[in-house]
Amino acid sequence: MTIPIGLGMPEAPPPVLAPRRRTRQFMVGSVGVGSDHPISVQSMTNTKTHDINATLQQIAQLTATGCDMVRVACPKPVDAEALPIIAKKSPIPVIADIHFQPKYIFAAIDAGCAAVRVNPGNIKEFDGRVKEVALAAGSAGIPIRIGVNAGSLDKRIMEKYGKATPEALVESALWEASLFEEHGFGDIKISVKHHDPVIMVEAYRQLAAQCDYPLHLGVTEAGPMFQGTIKSSVAFSALLAEGIGDTIRVSLSAPPEEEIKVGDMILQSLNLRPRKLEIVSCPSCGRAQVDVYKLAEEVTAALDGMEFPLRVAVMGCVVNGPGEARDADIGVASGNGKGQIFVKGEVIKTVPESQIVETLIEEAMKIAEELGLEEGSVSGSPEVKVTS
Ligand code: SF4
């Protein structure tokens, strides 16, 4: 029997919750930023930037995980000296992150970085040097991100508002942007980060209403993996559901690749990026006739890296199992030590529980083959990885 493979490939773009807010556009290296371009995902290296090999190695890992552009810190002269090689060899655009020392802004521009992020709140005499920065960035053709952060808000603004309110964050960012505009420089992206998602969301809403700059979303110091993922997801979703946000960074106290995975999944979940592997698995309950957690983990691990849209249902029993499995591209509904395997809504076979994972992998690979996908659409060889 030939199984028709449609894979749920949509003919029209999948629905989104809101159209993107209209913004001005520019390029950060090879990546377009603004409402006509896809939302991009960023992270930041945590190596010593002057350790060029380690930094480039981490950038390579981030690139492989799906990072669109990467930020590197530049706290010391040796870091500034490393920027030309890093900018040249990085496969994705490099954004230099500058705090405290204005001279590093010029070093980063000269080094060929694709953009510079400045935090006006903690760069000495920044307002007085905006003209020079605007001229240098303008002649190099690179954009500037004005990155306002609740923890380092401009003293003058802090005195006015008493704390980092949404209004304070927005006023600080728009004030700096206006100084750049006075010098004819408008390729500006803005972020107004706060650790509290409620304040952060309100700040971005206000900012979005008052300007057409592309916005970089971030919940700063969001915390370790679990908390940071939740805080970033809820804050970004609230904004993205209103069309606000052009680049995102999920800040986690975890390896930077994890930030990319979370950011990518947030965008996929909202149809703002094509969906790839999606596991639909049940929470299990007293009816489960198989260890659903273990099975779902094994299937996820085995299919990790699938670069084409594939919805896989892993269901614990025959109550909702067949329905969900039928709706997916491939699926299993388990019961009595066996698994009914579904492909595009049809039961194609029943296998013993011990063969469920390998059968799902086989079927996924057949789908990849029928789509004419080459190796590389699947990173690594799918294999059964037994979880304990
Ligand atoms: S599919 Fe079955 S085992 Fe899973 S949650 Fe539903 S009823 Fe429970």
Short mmCIF file of C-alpha atoms in Angstrom, two decimals, residues 76-380:
data_model
loop_
_atom_site.label_atom_id
_atom_site.label_comp_id
_atom_site.label_asym_id
_atom_site.label_seq_id
_atom_site.Cartn_x
_atom_site.Cartn_y
_atom_site.Cartn_z
CA LYS A 76 39.06 44.88 27.58
CA PRO A 77 41.56 46.09 24.96
CA VAL A 78 42.51 42.47 24.18
CA ASP A 79 38.87 41.74 23.35
CA ALA A 80 38.70 44.70 20.98
CA GLU A 81 41.90 43.43 19.34
CA ALA A 82 40.25 40.04 18.75
CA LEU A 83 37.19 41.50 17.01
CA PRO A 84 38.60 41.76 13.45
CA ILE A 85 39.38 38.03 13.27
CA ILE A 86 36.13 37.01 14.95
CA ALA A 87 34.05 39.26 12.69
CA LYS A 88 35.86 37.93 9.61
CA LYS A 89 35.67 34.24 10.46
CA SER A 90 32.23 34.05 12.05
CA PRO A 91 29.64 32.42 9.78
CA ILE A 92 26.93 34.70 11.20
CA PRO A 93 26.90 38.46 11.82
CA VAL A 94 28.76 39.54 14.94
CA ILE A 95 27.43 42.33 17.13
CA ALA A 96 29.90 43.92 19.52
CA ASP A 97 28.45 44.59 22.95
CA ILE A 98 29.95 47.73 24.41
CA HIS A 99 29.69 49.00 27.96
CA PHE A 100 31.65 51.70 29.78
CA GLN A 101 34.26 52.61 27.15
CA PRO A 102 33.24 54.61 24.08
CA LYS A 103 36.58 53.86 22.40
CA TYR A 104 35.53 50.23 21.95
CA ILE A 105 32.56 51.35 19.86
CA PHE A 106 34.97 52.73 17.30
CA ALA A 107 37.21 49.68 17.58
CA ALA A 108 34.22 47.41 16.87
CA ILE A 109 33.18 49.47 13.87
CA ASP A 110 36.74 49.42 12.50
CA ALA A 111 36.92 45.68 13.16
CA GLY A 112 34.12 45.00 10.69
CA CYS A 113 31.44 43.99 13.20
CA ALA A 114 27.97 43.84 11.66
CA ALA A 115 26.46 46.04 14.37
CA VAL A 116 27.25 47.53 17.74
CA ARG A 117 25.10 47.38 20.84
CA VAL A 118 25.54 50.31 23.18
CA ASN A 119 24.13 50.82 26.62
CA PRO A 120 23.93 54.59 26.96
CA GLY A 121 23.25 54.27 30.70
CA ASN A 122 26.76 53.12 31.46
CA ILE A 123 28.95 54.58 28.74
CA LYS A 124 30.84 57.60 30.00
CA GLU A 125 29.79 60.88 28.39
CA PHE A 126 27.88 58.91 25.78
CA ASP A 127 25.51 61.72 24.82
CA GLY A 128 28.45 63.98 23.96
CA ARG A 129 29.94 61.35 21.66
CA VAL A 130 26.84 60.39 19.73
CA LYS A 131 27.87 62.54 16.76
CA GLU A 132 31.18 60.67 16.38
CA VAL A 133 29.47 57.30 16.79
CA ALA A 134 26.76 58.21 14.27
CA LEU A 135 29.36 59.33 11.75
CA ALA A 136 31.52 56.22 12.20
CA ALA A 137 28.58 53.77 12.05
CA GLY A 138 27.05 55.69 9.15
CA SER A 139 30.22 55.56 7.07
CA ALA A 140 30.67 51.85 7.86
CA GLY A 141 27.00 51.24 6.98
CA ILE A 142 26.26 49.39 10.18
CA PRO A 143 23.30 49.74 12.55
CA ILE A 144 23.39 50.50 16.25
CA ARG A 145 21.29 48.82 18.91
CA ILE A 146 20.39 51.07 21.78
CA GLY A 147 20.13 48.53 24.56
CA VAL A 148 18.52 50.04 27.64
CA ASN A 149 18.60 47.82 30.66
CA ALA A 150 16.69 48.19 33.95
CA GLY A 151 19.86 47.47 35.92
CA SER A 152 21.88 50.25 34.35
CA LEU A 153 19.45 53.00 33.56
CA ASP A 154 20.74 56.49 32.88
CA LYS A 155 21.20 58.40 36.19
CA ARG A 156 19.20 61.40 34.98
CA ILE A 157 16.22 59.17 34.13
CA MET A 158 16.51 57.28 37.43
CA GLU A 159 16.37 60.57 39.31
CA LYS A 160 13.24 61.55 37.40
CA TYR A 161 11.34 58.26 37.80
CA GLY A 162 12.86 56.78 40.96
CA LYS A 163 13.04 53.32 39.44
CA ALA A 164 13.06 51.49 36.13
CA THR A 165 9.43 51.92 35.15
CA PRO A 166 8.25 51.22 31.60
CA GLU A 167 8.08 54.98 31.01
CA ALA A 168 11.65 55.41 32.26
CA LEU A 169 13.01 52.67 30.00
CA VAL A 170 11.20 54.08 26.98
CA GLU A 171 12.23 57.67 27.64
CA SER A 172 15.87 56.66 27.98
CA ALA A 173 15.82 54.71 24.70
CA LEU A 174 13.97 57.34 22.69
CA TRP A 175 16.15 60.13 24.04
CA GLU A 176 19.28 58.36 22.80
CA ALA A 177 17.64 57.56 19.48
CA SER A 178 16.75 61.24 19.05
CA LEU A 179 20.40 62.20 19.51
CA PHE A 180 21.39 59.81 16.71
CA GLU A 181 18.60 61.15 14.52
CA GLU A 182 19.90 64.72 15.07
CA HIS A 183 23.03 63.56 13.30
CA GLY A 184 21.16 61.91 10.46
CA PHE A 185 21.59 58.35 11.71
CA GLY A 186 18.46 56.19 11.79
CA ASP A 187 19.53 52.55 11.46
CA ILE A 188 18.63 51.94 15.06
CA LYS A 189 17.24 48.93 16.83
CA ILE A 190 16.04 49.29 20.40
CA SER A 191 15.69 47.04 23.40
CA VAL A 192 14.23 47.97 26.79
CA LYS A 193 14.93 44.98 28.96
CA HIS A 194 13.65 44.34 32.46
CA HIS A 195 13.75 41.18 34.56
CA ASP A 196 10.02 41.46 35.28
CA PRO A 197 7.99 40.29 32.28
CA VAL A 198 5.05 42.56 33.18
CA ILE A 199 7.18 45.71 33.17
CA MET A 200 9.07 44.50 30.12
CA VAL A 201 5.90 43.88 28.11
CA GLU A 202 4.46 47.26 29.04
CA ALA A 203 7.72 49.02 28.13
CA TYR A 204 7.83 47.40 24.69
CA ARG A 205 4.16 48.19 24.08
CA GLN A 206 4.76 51.86 24.86
CA LEU A 207 7.90 51.89 22.75
CA ALA A 208 6.16 50.23 19.81
CA ALA A 209 3.45 52.88 19.90
CA GLN A 210 5.95 55.74 19.81
CA CYS A 211 8.43 54.80 17.09
CA ASP A 212 9.04 52.68 14.01
CA TYR A 213 12.40 51.29 15.06
CA PRO A 214 12.80 47.51 14.93
CA LEU A 215 12.67 46.12 18.45
CA HIS A 216 14.89 43.51 20.03
CA LEU A 217 12.99 41.59 22.69
CA GLY A 218 14.57 40.34 25.88
CA VAL A 219 13.71 39.65 29.49
CA THR A 220 17.01 40.46 31.13
CA GLU A 221 18.46 38.18 33.80
CA ALA A 222 15.52 35.86 33.25
CA GLY A 223 17.14 33.17 35.39
CA PRO A 224 18.07 29.51 35.10
CA MET A 225 16.72 27.23 32.39
CA PHE A 226 13.23 26.53 33.71
CA GLN A 227 12.35 29.97 35.06
CA GLY A 228 14.09 31.83 32.26
CA THR A 229 12.32 29.80 29.61
CA ILE A 230 8.93 30.47 31.16
CA LYS A 231 9.51 34.17 31.78
CA SER A 232 10.86 34.76 28.29
CA SER A 233 8.16 32.67 26.64
CA VAL A 234 5.27 34.44 28.32
CA ALA A 235 6.71 37.92 27.77
CA PHE A 236 7.70 37.32 24.14
CA SER A 237 4.39 35.64 23.37
CA ALA A 238 2.40 38.58 24.72
CA LEU A 239 4.34 40.93 22.45
CA LEU A 240 4.67 38.69 19.40
CA ALA A 241 0.92 38.06 19.59
CA GLU A 242 0.55 41.81 19.01
CA GLY A 243 3.05 41.81 16.15
CA ILE A 244 5.77 43.43 18.27
CA GLY A 245 9.34 42.13 18.03
CA ASP A 246 11.90 41.82 15.24
CA THR A 247 14.78 40.05 16.92
CA ILE A 248 14.75 38.06 20.15
CA ARG A 249 17.16 36.82 22.75
CA VAL A 250 16.19 34.42 25.49
CA SER A 251 18.58 35.16 28.37
CA LEU A 252 19.28 32.02 30.37
CA SER A 253 21.78 31.04 33.02
CA ALA A 254 22.50 28.06 30.79
CA PRO A 255 24.68 27.32 27.73
CA PRO A 256 23.91 29.80 24.93
CA GLU A 257 22.76 27.02 22.55
CA GLU A 258 19.85 26.46 24.94
CA GLU A 259 18.80 30.08 24.41
CA ILE A 260 18.64 29.46 20.67
CA LYS A 261 16.59 26.28 21.07
CA VAL A 262 14.06 28.07 23.28
CA GLY A 263 13.87 31.13 21.02
CA ASP A 264 13.44 28.94 17.95
CA MET A 265 10.65 26.96 19.60
CA ILE A 266 8.84 30.14 20.71
CA LEU A 267 8.81 31.36 17.11
CA GLN A 268 7.82 27.95 15.74
CA SER A 269 4.98 27.67 18.25
CA LEU A 270 3.52 30.98 17.06
CA ASN A 271 3.95 30.09 13.36
CA LEU A 272 6.54 32.83 13.08
CA ARG A 273 9.03 30.23 11.84
CA PRO A 274 8.33 27.07 9.89
CA ARG A 275 7.66 24.22 12.30
CA LYS A 276 10.11 21.35 12.27
CA LEU A 277 9.91 18.40 14.63
CA GLU A 278 6.88 18.61 16.89
CA ILE A 279 6.19 15.88 19.43
CA VAL A 280 2.56 15.55 20.48
CA SER A 281 2.70 13.37 23.57
CA CYS A 282 0.13 12.75 26.23
CA PRO A 283 0.82 13.42 29.91
CA SER A 284 -0.16 9.79 30.65
CA CYS A 285 -2.65 8.82 33.33
CA GLY A 286 -3.99 5.75 35.08
CA ARG A 287 -5.02 4.31 31.71
CA ALA A 288 -1.50 4.41 30.24
CA GLN A 289 -0.32 1.04 29.04
CA VAL A 290 3.21 2.12 28.29
CA ASP A 291 5.82 4.37 29.95
CA VAL A 292 4.86 7.51 27.99
CA TYR A 293 7.60 9.74 29.45
CA LYS A 294 10.32 7.30 28.46
CA LEU A 295 8.83 6.66 25.05
CA ALA A 296 8.38 10.38 24.31
CA GLU A 297 11.94 11.11 25.41
CA GLU A 298 13.34 8.31 23.29
CA VAL A 299 11.39 9.41 20.23
CA THR A 300 12.40 13.05 20.76
CA ALA A 301 16.07 12.11 21.17
CA ALA A 302 15.98 9.83 18.15
CA LEU A 303 14.40 12.39 15.84
CA ASP A 304 16.23 15.43 17.18
CA GLY A 305 17.62 17.44 14.28
CA MET A 306 14.85 16.75 11.75
CA GLU A 307 14.88 19.84 9.60
CA PHE A 308 11.52 19.33 7.95
CA PRO A 309 8.00 19.69 9.33
CA LEU A 310 7.11 16.48 11.13
CA ARG A 311 4.44 16.06 13.77
CA VAL A 312 4.89 12.89 15.77
CA ALA A 313 2.22 11.70 18.22
CA VAL A 314 3.24 9.53 21.15
CA MET A 315 0.14 8.43 23.03
CA GLY A 316 -0.22 6.18 26.04
CA CYS A 317 -3.43 4.32 25.31
CA VAL A 318 -6.30 3.90 22.93
CA VAL A 319 -8.58 6.59 24.44
CA ASN A 320 -7.17 9.66 22.68
CA GLY A 321 -4.26 7.83 21.11
CA PRO A 322 -5.70 6.90 17.72
CA GLY A 323 -7.27 10.34 17.26
CA GLU A 324 -4.04 12.24 17.95
CA ALA A 325 -1.92 9.68 16.11
CA ARG A 326 -4.17 9.97 13.08
CA ASP A 327 -3.84 13.74 13.08
CA ALA A 328 -0.06 13.65 13.10
CA ASP A 329 2.35 12.79 10.28
CA ILE A 330 3.39 9.70 12.16
CA GLY A 331 2.25 8.41 15.51
CA VAL A 332 1.83 5.59 17.92
CA ALA A 333 -1.09 4.62 20.10
CA SER A 334 0.06 2.09 22.68
CA GLY A 335 -1.74 -0.70 24.46
CA ASN A 336 -1.26 -4.26 25.68
CA GLY A 337 2.50 -4.21 25.15
CA LYS A 338 2.09 -3.16 21.52
CA GLY A 339 2.02 0.04 19.49
CA GLN A 340 -0.28 0.80 16.60
CA ILE A 341 1.81 2.82 14.14
CA PHE A 342 0.05 5.52 12.15
CA VAL A 343 1.31 7.31 9.06
CA LYS A 344 -0.82 10.18 7.79
CA GLY A 345 -3.92 8.94 9.50
CA GLU A 346 -3.68 5.26 8.54
CA VAL A 347 -2.64 2.37 10.74
CA ILE A 348 0.20 0.78 8.83
CA LYS A 349 1.24 -1.83 11.36
CA THR A 350 1.24 -2.95 14.95
CA VAL A 351 4.60 -3.63 16.56
CA PRO A 352 5.77 -4.87 19.95
CA GLU A 353 6.51 -2.10 22.44
CA SER A 354 10.25 -2.72 22.12
CA GLN A 355 10.12 -1.82 18.40
CA ILE A 356 8.02 1.35 18.61
CA VAL A 357 10.90 3.84 18.55
CA GLU A 358 12.83 2.19 15.74
CA THR A 359 9.64 1.87 13.67
CA LEU A 360 8.84 5.56 14.09
CA ILE A 361 12.39 6.44 13.03
CA GLU A 362 12.08 4.22 9.96
CA GLU A 363 8.83 5.88 8.98
CA ALA A 364 10.29 9.37 9.53
CA MET A 365 13.22 8.50 7.30
CA LYS A 366 10.89 7.20 4.60
CA ILE A 367 9.06 10.52 4.69
CA ALA A 368 12.35 12.39 4.38
CA GLU A 369 13.26 10.19 1.41
CA GLU A 370 9.90 10.68 -0.29
CA LEU A 371 10.31 14.42 0.08
CA GLY A 372 13.64 14.09 -1.68
CA LEU A 373 15.44 15.53 1.32
CA GLU A 374 19.15 15.12 1.39
CA GLU A 375 21.33 14.17 4.29
CA GLY A 376 21.73 17.31 6.31
CA SER A 377 17.99 17.68 6.62
CA VAL A 378 18.56 15.42 9.55
CA SER A 379 21.49 16.36 11.77
CA GLY A 380 23.25 13.20 12.87
#
